[in-house]
Coordinates of C-alpha atoms in Angstrom, one line a residue:
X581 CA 0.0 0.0 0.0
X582 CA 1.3 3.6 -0.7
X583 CA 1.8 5.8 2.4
X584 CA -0.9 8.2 2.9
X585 CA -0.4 11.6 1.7
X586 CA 0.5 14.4 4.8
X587 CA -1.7 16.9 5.6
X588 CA -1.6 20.2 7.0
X589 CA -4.1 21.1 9.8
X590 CA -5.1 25.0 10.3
X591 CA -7.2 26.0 13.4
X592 CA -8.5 26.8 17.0
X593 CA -7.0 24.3 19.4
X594 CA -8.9 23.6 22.6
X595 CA -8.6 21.1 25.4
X596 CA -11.9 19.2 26.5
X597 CA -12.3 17.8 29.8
X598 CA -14.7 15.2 30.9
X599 CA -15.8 14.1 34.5
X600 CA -17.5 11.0 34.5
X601 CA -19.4 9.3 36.8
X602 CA -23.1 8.1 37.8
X603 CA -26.4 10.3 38.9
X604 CA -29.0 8.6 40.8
X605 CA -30.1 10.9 43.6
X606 CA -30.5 14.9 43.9
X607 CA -28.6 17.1 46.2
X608 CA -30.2 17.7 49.2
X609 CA -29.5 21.4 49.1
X610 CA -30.8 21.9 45.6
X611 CA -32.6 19.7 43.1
X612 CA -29.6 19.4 41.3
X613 CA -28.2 15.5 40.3
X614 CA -25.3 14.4 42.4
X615 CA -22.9 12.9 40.5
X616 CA -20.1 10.7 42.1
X617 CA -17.4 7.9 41.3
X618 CA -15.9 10.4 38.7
X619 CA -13.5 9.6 36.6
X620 CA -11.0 12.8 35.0
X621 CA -10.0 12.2 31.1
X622 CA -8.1 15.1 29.2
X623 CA -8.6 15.1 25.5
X624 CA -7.5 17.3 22.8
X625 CA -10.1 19.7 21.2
X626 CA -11.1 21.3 18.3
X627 CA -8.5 21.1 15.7
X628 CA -6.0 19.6 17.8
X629 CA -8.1 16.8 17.8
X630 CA -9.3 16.9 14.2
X631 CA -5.5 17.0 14.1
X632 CA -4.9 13.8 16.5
X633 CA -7.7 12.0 14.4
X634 CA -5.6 12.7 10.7
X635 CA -2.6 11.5 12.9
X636 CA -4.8 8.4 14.4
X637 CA -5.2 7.7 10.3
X638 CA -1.3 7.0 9.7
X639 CA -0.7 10.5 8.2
X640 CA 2.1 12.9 8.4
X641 CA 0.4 15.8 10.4
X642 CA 1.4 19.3 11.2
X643 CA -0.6 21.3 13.2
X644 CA -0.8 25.2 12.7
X645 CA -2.7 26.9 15.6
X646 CA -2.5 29.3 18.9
X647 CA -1.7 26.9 22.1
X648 CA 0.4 30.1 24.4
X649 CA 2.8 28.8 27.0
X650 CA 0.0 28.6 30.2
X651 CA -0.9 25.2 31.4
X652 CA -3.7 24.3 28.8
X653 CA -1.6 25.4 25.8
X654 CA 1.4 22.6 27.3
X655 CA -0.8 20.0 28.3
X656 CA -2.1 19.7 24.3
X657 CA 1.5 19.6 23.7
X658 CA 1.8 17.0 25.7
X659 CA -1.1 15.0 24.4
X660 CA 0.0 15.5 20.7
X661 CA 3.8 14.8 20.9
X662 CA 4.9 12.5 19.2
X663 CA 1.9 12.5 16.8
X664 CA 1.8 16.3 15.2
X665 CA 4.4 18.5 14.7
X666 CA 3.0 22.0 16.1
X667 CA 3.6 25.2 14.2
X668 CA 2.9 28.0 16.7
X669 CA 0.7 31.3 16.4
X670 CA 0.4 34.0 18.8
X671 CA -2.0 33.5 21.4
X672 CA -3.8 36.3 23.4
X673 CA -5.5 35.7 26.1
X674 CA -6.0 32.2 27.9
X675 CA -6.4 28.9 25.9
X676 CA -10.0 28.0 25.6
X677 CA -10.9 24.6 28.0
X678 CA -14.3 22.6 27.9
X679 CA -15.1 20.5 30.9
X680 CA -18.4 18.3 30.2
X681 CA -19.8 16.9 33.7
X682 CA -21.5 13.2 32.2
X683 CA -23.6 10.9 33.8
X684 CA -24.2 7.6 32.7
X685 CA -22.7 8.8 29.8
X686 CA -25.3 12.0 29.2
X687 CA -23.9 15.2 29.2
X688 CA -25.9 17.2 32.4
X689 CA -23.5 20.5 32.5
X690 CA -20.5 21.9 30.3
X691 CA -18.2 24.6 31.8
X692 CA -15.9 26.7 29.5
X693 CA -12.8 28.8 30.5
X694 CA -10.4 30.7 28.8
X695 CA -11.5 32.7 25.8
X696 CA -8.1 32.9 23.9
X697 CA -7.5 34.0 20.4
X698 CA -5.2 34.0 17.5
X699 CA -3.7 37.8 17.6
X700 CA -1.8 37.1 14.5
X701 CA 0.0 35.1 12.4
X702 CA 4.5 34.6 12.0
X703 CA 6.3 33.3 8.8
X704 CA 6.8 30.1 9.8
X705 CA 3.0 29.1 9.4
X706 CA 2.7 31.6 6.0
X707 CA 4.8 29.2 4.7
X708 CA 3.6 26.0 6.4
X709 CA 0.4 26.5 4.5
X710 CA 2.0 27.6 0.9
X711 CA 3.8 24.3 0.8
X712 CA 0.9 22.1 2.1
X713 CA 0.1 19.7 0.0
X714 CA -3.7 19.1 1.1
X715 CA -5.5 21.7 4.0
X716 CA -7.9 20.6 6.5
X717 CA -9.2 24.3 8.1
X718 CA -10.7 23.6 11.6
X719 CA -12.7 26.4 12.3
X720 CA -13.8 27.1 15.6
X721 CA -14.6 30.8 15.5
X722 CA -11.0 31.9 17.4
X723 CA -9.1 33.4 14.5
X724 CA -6.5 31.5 13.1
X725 CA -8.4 30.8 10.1
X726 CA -8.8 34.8 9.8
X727 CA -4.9 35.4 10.4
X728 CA -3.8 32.7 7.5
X729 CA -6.6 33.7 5.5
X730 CA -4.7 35.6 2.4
X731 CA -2.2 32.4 2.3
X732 CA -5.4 29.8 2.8
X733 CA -7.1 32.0 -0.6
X734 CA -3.4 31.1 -2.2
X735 CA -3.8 27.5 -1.4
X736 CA -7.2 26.7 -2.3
X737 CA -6.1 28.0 -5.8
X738 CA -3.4 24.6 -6.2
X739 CA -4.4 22.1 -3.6
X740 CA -7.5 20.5 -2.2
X741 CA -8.8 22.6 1.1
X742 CA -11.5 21.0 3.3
X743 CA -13.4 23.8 5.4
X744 CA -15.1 22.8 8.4
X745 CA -16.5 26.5 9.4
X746 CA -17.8 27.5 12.6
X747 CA -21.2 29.9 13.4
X748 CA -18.3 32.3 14.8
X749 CA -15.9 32.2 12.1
X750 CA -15.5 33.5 9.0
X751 CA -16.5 32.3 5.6
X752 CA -14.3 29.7 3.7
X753 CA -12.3 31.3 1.0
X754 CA -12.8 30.8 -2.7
X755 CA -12.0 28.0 -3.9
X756 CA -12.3 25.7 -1.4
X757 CA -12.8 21.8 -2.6
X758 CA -15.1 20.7 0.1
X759 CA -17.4 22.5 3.0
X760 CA -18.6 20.8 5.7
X761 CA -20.9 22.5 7.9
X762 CA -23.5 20.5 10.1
X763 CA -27.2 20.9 9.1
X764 CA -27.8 23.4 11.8
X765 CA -24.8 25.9 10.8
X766 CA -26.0 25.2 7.2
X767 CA -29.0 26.6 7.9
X768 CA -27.6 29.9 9.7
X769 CA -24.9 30.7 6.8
X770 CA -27.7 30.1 4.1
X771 CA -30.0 32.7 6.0
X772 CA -27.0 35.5 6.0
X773 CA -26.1 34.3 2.5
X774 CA -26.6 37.0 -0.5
X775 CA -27.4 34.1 -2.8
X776 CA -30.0 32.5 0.2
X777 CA -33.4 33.8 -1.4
X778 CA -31.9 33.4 -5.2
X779 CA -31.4 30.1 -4.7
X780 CA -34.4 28.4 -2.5
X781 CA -37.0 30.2 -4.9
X782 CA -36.1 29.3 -8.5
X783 CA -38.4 29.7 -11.0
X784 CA -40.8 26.6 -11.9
X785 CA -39.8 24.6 -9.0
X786 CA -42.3 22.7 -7.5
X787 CA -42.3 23.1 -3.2
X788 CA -44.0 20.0 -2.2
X789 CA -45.2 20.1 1.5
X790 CA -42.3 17.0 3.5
X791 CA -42.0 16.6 6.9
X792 CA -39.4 14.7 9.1
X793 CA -36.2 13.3 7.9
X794 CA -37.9 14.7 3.8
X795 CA -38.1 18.0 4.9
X796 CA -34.6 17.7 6.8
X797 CA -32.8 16.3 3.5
X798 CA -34.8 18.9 1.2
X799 CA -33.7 22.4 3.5
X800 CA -30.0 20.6 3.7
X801 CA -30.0 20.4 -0.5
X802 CA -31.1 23.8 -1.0
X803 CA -28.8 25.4 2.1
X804 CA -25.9 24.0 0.3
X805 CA -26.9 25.1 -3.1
X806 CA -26.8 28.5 -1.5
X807 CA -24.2 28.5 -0.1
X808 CA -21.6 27.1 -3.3
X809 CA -23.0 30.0 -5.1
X810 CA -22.2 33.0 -1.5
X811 CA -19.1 31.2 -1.0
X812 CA -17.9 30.1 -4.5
X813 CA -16.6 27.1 -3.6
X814 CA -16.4 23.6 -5.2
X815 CA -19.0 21.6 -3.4
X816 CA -20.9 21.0 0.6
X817 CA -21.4 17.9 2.7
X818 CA -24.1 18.8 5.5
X819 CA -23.7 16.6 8.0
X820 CA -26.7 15.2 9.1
X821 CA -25.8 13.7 12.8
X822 CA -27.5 9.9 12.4
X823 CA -28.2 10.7 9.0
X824 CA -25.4 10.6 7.5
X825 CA -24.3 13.3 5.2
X826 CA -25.4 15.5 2.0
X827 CA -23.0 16.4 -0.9
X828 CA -23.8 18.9 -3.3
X829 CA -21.5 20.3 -6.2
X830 CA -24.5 22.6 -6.7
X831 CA -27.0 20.3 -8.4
X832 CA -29.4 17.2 -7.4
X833 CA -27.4 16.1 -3.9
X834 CA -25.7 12.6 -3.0
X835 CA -27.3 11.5 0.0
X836 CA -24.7 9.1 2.4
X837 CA -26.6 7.5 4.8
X838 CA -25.1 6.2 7.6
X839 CA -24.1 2.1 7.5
X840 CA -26.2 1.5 10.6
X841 CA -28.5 3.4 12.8
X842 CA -25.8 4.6 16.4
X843 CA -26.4 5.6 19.3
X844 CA -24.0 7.4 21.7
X845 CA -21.4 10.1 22.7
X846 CA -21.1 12.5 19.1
X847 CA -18.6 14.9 20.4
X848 CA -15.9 14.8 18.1
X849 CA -17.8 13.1 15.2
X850 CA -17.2 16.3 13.2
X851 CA -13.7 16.6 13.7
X852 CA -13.8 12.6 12.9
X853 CA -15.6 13.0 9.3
X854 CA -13.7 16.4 8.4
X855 CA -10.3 14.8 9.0
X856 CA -11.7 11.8 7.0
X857 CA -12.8 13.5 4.3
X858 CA -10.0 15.8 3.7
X859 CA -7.6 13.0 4.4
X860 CA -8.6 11.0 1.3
X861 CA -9.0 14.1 -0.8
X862 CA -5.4 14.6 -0.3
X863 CA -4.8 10.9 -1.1
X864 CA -6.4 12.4 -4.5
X865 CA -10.2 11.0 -4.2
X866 CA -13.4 12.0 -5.6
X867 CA -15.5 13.8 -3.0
X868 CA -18.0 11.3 -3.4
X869 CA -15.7 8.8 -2.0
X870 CA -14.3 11.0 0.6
X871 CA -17.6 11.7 1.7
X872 CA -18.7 8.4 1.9
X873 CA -15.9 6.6 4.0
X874 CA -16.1 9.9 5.8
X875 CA -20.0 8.9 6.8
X876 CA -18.6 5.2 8.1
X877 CA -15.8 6.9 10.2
X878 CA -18.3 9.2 12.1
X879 CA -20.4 6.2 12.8
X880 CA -17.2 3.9 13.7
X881 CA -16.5 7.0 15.9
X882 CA -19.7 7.0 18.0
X883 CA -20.2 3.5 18.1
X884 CA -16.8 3.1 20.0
X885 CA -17.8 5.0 22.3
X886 CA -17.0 8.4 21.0
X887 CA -14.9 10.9 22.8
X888 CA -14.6 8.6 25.7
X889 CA -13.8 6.0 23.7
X890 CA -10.2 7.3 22.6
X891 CA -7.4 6.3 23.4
X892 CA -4.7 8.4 23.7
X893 CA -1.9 6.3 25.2
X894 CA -1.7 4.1 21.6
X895 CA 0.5 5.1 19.5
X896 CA -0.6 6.2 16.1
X897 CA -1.0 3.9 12.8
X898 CA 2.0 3.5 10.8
X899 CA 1.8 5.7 7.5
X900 CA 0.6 3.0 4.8
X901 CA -1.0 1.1 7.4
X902 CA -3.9 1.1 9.8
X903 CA -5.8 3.6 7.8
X904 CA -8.6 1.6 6.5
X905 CA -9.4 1.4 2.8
X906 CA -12.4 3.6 1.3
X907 CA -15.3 1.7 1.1
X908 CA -14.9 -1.1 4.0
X909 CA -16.6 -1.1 7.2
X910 CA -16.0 -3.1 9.9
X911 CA -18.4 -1.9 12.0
X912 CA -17.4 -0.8 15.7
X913 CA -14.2 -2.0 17.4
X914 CA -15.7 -5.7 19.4
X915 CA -12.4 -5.7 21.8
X916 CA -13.6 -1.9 23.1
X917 CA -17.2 -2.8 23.1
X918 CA -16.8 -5.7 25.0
X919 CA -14.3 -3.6 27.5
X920 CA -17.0 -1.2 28.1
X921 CA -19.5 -3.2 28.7
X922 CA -17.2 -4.9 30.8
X923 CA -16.9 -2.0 32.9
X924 CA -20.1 -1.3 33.4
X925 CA -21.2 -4.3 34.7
X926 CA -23.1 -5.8 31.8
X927 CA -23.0 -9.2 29.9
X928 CA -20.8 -9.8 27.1
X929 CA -22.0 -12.4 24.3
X930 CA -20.4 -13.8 21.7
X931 CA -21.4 -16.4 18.8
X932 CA -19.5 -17.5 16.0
X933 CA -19.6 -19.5 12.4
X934 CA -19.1 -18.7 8.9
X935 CA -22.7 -17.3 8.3
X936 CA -22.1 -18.2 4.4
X937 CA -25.7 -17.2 2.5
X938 CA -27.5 -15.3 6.0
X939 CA -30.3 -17.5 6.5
X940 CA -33.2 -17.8 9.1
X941 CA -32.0 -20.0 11.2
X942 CA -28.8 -17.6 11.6
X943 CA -31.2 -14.6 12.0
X944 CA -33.2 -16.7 14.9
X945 CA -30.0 -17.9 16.7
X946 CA -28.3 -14.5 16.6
X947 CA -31.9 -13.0 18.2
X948 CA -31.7 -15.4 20.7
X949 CA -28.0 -14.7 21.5
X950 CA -28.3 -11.1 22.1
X951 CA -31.4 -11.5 24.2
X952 CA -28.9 -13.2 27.0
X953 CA -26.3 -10.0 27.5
X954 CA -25.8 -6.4 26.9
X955 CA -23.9 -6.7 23.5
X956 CA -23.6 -9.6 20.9
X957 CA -20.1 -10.0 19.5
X958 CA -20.1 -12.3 16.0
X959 CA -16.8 -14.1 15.5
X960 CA -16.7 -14.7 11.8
X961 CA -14.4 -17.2 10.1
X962 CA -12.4 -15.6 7.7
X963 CA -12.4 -17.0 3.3
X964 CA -9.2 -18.7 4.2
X965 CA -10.6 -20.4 7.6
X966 CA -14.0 -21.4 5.5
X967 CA -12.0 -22.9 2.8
X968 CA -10.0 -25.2 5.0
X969 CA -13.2 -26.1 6.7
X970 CA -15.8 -26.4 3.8
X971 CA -13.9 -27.0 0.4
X972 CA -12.3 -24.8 -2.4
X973 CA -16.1 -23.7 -3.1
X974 CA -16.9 -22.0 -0.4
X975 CA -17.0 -19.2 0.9
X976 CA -20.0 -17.9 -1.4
X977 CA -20.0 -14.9 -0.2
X978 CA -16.4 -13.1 0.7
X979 CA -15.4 -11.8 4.2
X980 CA -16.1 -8.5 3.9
X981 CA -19.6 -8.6 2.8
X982 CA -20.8 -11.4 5.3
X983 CA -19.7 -8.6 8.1
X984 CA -21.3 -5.9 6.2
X985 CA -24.6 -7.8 6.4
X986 CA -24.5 -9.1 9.9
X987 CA -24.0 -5.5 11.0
X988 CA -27.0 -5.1 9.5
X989 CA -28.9 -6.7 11.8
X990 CA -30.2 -5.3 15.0
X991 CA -29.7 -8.0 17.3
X992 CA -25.5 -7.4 16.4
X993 CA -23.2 -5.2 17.9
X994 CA -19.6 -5.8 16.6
X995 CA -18.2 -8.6 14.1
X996 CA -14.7 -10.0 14.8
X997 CA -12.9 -12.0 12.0
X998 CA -10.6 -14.5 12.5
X999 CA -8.2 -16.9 10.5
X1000 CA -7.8 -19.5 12.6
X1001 CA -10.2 -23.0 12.2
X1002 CA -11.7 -22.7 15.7
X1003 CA -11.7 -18.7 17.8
X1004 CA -10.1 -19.4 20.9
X1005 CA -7.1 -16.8 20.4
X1006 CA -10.0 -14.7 19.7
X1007 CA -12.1 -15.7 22.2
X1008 CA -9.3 -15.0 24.6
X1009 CA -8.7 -11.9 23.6
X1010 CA -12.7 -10.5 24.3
X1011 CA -13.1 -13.0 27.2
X1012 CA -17.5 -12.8 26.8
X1013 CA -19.4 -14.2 29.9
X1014 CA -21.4 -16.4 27.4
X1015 CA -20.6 -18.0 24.7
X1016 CA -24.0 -19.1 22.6
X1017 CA -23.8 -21.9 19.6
X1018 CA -26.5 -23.4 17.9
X1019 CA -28.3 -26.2 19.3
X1020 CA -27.2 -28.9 16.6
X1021 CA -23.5 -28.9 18.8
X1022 CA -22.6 -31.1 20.9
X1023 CA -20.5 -29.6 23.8
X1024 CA -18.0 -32.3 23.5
X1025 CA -17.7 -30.5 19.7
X1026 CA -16.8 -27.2 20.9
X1027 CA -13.0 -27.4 21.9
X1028 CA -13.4 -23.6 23.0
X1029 CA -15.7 -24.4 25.6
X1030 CA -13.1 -25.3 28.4
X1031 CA -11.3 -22.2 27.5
X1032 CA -14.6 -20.4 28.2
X1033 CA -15.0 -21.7 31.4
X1034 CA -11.5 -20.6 32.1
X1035 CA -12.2 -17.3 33.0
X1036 CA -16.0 -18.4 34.7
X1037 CA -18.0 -18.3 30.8
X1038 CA -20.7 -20.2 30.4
X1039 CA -21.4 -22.2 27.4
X1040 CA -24.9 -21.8 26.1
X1041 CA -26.6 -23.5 23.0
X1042 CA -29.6 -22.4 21.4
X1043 CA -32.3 -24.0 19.7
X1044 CA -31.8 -23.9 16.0
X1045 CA -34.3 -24.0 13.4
X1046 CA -34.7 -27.3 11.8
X1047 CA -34.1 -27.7 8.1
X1048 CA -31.9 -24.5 7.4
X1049 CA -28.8 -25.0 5.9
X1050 CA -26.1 -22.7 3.9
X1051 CA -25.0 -26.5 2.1
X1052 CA -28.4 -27.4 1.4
X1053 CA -29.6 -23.6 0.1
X1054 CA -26.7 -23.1 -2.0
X1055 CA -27.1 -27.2 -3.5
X1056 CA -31.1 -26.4 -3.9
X1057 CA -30.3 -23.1 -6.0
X1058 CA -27.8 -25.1 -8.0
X1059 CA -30.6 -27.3 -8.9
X1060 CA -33.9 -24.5 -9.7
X1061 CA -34.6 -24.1 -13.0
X1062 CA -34.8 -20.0 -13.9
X1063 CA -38.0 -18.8 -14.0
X1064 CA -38.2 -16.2 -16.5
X1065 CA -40.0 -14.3 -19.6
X1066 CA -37.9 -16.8 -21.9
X1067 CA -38.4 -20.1 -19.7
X1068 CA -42.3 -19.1 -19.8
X1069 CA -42.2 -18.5 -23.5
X1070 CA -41.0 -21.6 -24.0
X1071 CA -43.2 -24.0 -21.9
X1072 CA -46.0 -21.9 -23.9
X1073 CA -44.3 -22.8 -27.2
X1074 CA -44.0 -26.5 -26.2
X1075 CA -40.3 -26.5 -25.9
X1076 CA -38.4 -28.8 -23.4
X1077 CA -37.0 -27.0 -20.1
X1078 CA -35.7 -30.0 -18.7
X1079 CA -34.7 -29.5 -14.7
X1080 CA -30.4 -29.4 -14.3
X1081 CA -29.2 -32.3 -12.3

């Protein structure tokens, strides 16, 4: 694989906070929740972590942006070393901080200090952006998009620039390959946008009355229309949260949806996508493409617990590697679901097979499975492991789509693949309290289920539905005749359509 391409990160750094812990009484002063057993973790914020995220990817990352020498300002040093070379601008003032108080994972109070600002700009970053390469501008409203903005108009001239703007901040400059403002700041910029009224109204356009998610994608559509022609730039992804996202190069929109409908923590999740998108840009892909794997790392991002779910003591990917490819989706990380589940006291399930050609009696046991815990894992046998196990012919259906499709279904959390012929190195490795197999197993047949036990898992089976079969499916659809216009023709016409055997 070719390493990744570099990319050069201009923006407002912050440093988020989050106290953590659990609410299940009110004060007895106030009838405010008391929240106790907290736990302190210190992130990056704002474009230092839209920064950490392009770093996270493999990339070669610098970082321009105002961090001052006070206590803030060196601990996202110290957070980013290592990862993103840091090209300083003058700070004034205090370094913005965030501190979110959660319970049970629900944000119930957010407390902001320091209101710092870039107060101008130094040659070393003039000339970090005019030899960038690709731009990600992460704007959050505290000038050093404004500083940099005569060199950012130079650079969106040669090489791709990804804005994500900021109700505070200034426009994007001309030029700019891709925008990516969130439905609701969409919305704002369109209504302040000369172009706004121009573009909603066109002549001979029919306004059909929507409502809901309709109404949602129509308003995105024409706020981004309006907003390529105010702005002049190339094209605008509204993101849409659970949604997905919306691209427009001005005409009829591409509308991503999300691979799976998430819940959880989205702080971060548009630092995730923007450093995604412009990312691959830089790697020289379409927008549609960007946009898209984009959509899957948001969702990837929440589902692993979002901004609680990082983990900053791991080092970063190797460039080249780690990063994964655009269009796969493997669906949220099963070794930190299980973890957090783990630690918060619920029931980890896992089940396992090859779950060649997805049929009923798959869809019943996997139901049943998740009814027992708090998440379902799926260990999947990789196309090599089937091969051994079932013959050259087999897998049907390759690796990658089997996961996609399980993901599909609501009763599964996370998919795990593995190469081996049975999952105990896997198994090890999530350590589930149950371990569920279909009924038609025998428990001196499972040779994981001592290793279970090891660690005080239980071995469950589950009934399994009698007369479903991915052998006797794929042998039955060898043997149908196709029913079609031309097989019915011919029966009509007399002529022999003698069943294969």
């Amino acid at each position: 694989m070719s390493p990744l391409a570099p990319l050069l990160v201009v923006g407002d750094a912050l440093l988020d906070h989050d106290l953590s812990g659990r609410a299940d009484r009110l004060a007895p002063d106030a009838p405010v929740p008391v929240v106790h057993g907290v736990r302190r973790v210190t992130r990056p914020g704002g474009a230092a972590l839209a920064a950490y995220f392009a770093a996270q990817d493999g990339r070669d990352v610098t970082l321009v942006t105002a961090l001052g020498d006070g206590d803030a300002g060196r601990t996202v040093r110290l957070l980013l070393k290592d990862r993103v070379r840091i090209v300083d601008l003058p700070l004034a003032g205090e370094l913005s901080c965030k501190t979110r108080v959660m319970a049970q994972g629900v944000p119930v109070l957010r407390l902001d200090d320091g209101e710092g600002w870039a107060s101008g700009t130094t040659d070393e970053a003039c000339a970090a952006v005019d030899a960038a390469s690709a731009i990600l501008v992460a704007d959050y409203g505290r000038g050093a998009a404004d500083v940099l903005r005569d060199a950012l108009g130079r650079a969106a001239a040669r090489v791709p620039v990804v804005w994500d703007p900021h109700p505070r901040g200034g426009s994007p400059v001309r030029g700019v390959r891709l925008v990516t403002p969130s439905a609701a700041e969409a919305q704002g910029f369109a209504l302040s946008a000369p172009a706004e009224q121009e573009s909603r109204s066109a002549p001979g356009r029919p306004s059909p009355t929507m409502s809901g998610a309709g109404a949602r994608v129509r308003r995105s559509a024409d706020d981004a229309r309006a907003l390529i022609s105010s702005w002049g730039v190339t094209s605008v992804a509204v993101t849409l949260g659970a949604g997905g996202a919306l691209l427009t190069h001005g005409g009829d929109p591409l509308l991503v949806s999300a691979p799976r409908a998430v819940e959880g923590d989205a702080c971060g999740a548009g630092d995730r996508f923007a450093a995604t998108a412009a990312g691959l840009l830089a790697d020289g892909a379409l927008p549609e493409t960007a946009v898209q794997e984009a959509v899957r790392a948001a969702t990837r991002y929440v589902e692993d617990g979002g901004a609680a779910g990082l983990r900053l003591d791991e080092p970063s990917a190797v460039p080249g590697r780690g990063a994964r490819a655009p269009g796969t989706d493997a669906g949220p990380d099963p070794l930190a679901l299980a973890a957090r589940v783990r630690a918060q006291g619920g029931t980890v399930v896992a089940a396992g097979g090859c779950f060649d050609l997805l049929h009923a009696g798959h869809v019943a046991l996997l139901q049943a499975a998740r009814r027992i815990g708090d998440c379902l894992v799926v260990c999947v046998n990789s196309d090599a492991s089937v091969r051994r196990r079932k013959g050259g012919s087999r897998p049907l259906v390759p690796a990658e789509d089997r996961v996609r499709v399980l993901l599909a279904l609501g009763s599964v959390d996370a998919v795990a693949v593995f190469d081996e012929d049975t999952p105990e190195r896997l198994l090890e490795e999530l350590r589930p309290h149950i371990w569920a197999k279909g009924g038609d197993y025998a428990l001196a047949q499972l040779p994981e289920a001592h290793l279970v036990r090891s660690w005080g898992g239980e071995v469950v089976l589950l009934p399994y539905l009698d007369g479903r079969s991915t052998t006797r499916l794929a042998e039955r659809a060898a043997l149908e005749p196709v029913v079609g216009p031309s097989a019915t023709a011919g029966r009509r016409g007399g002529g022999d359509h003698a069943r294969p055997r």
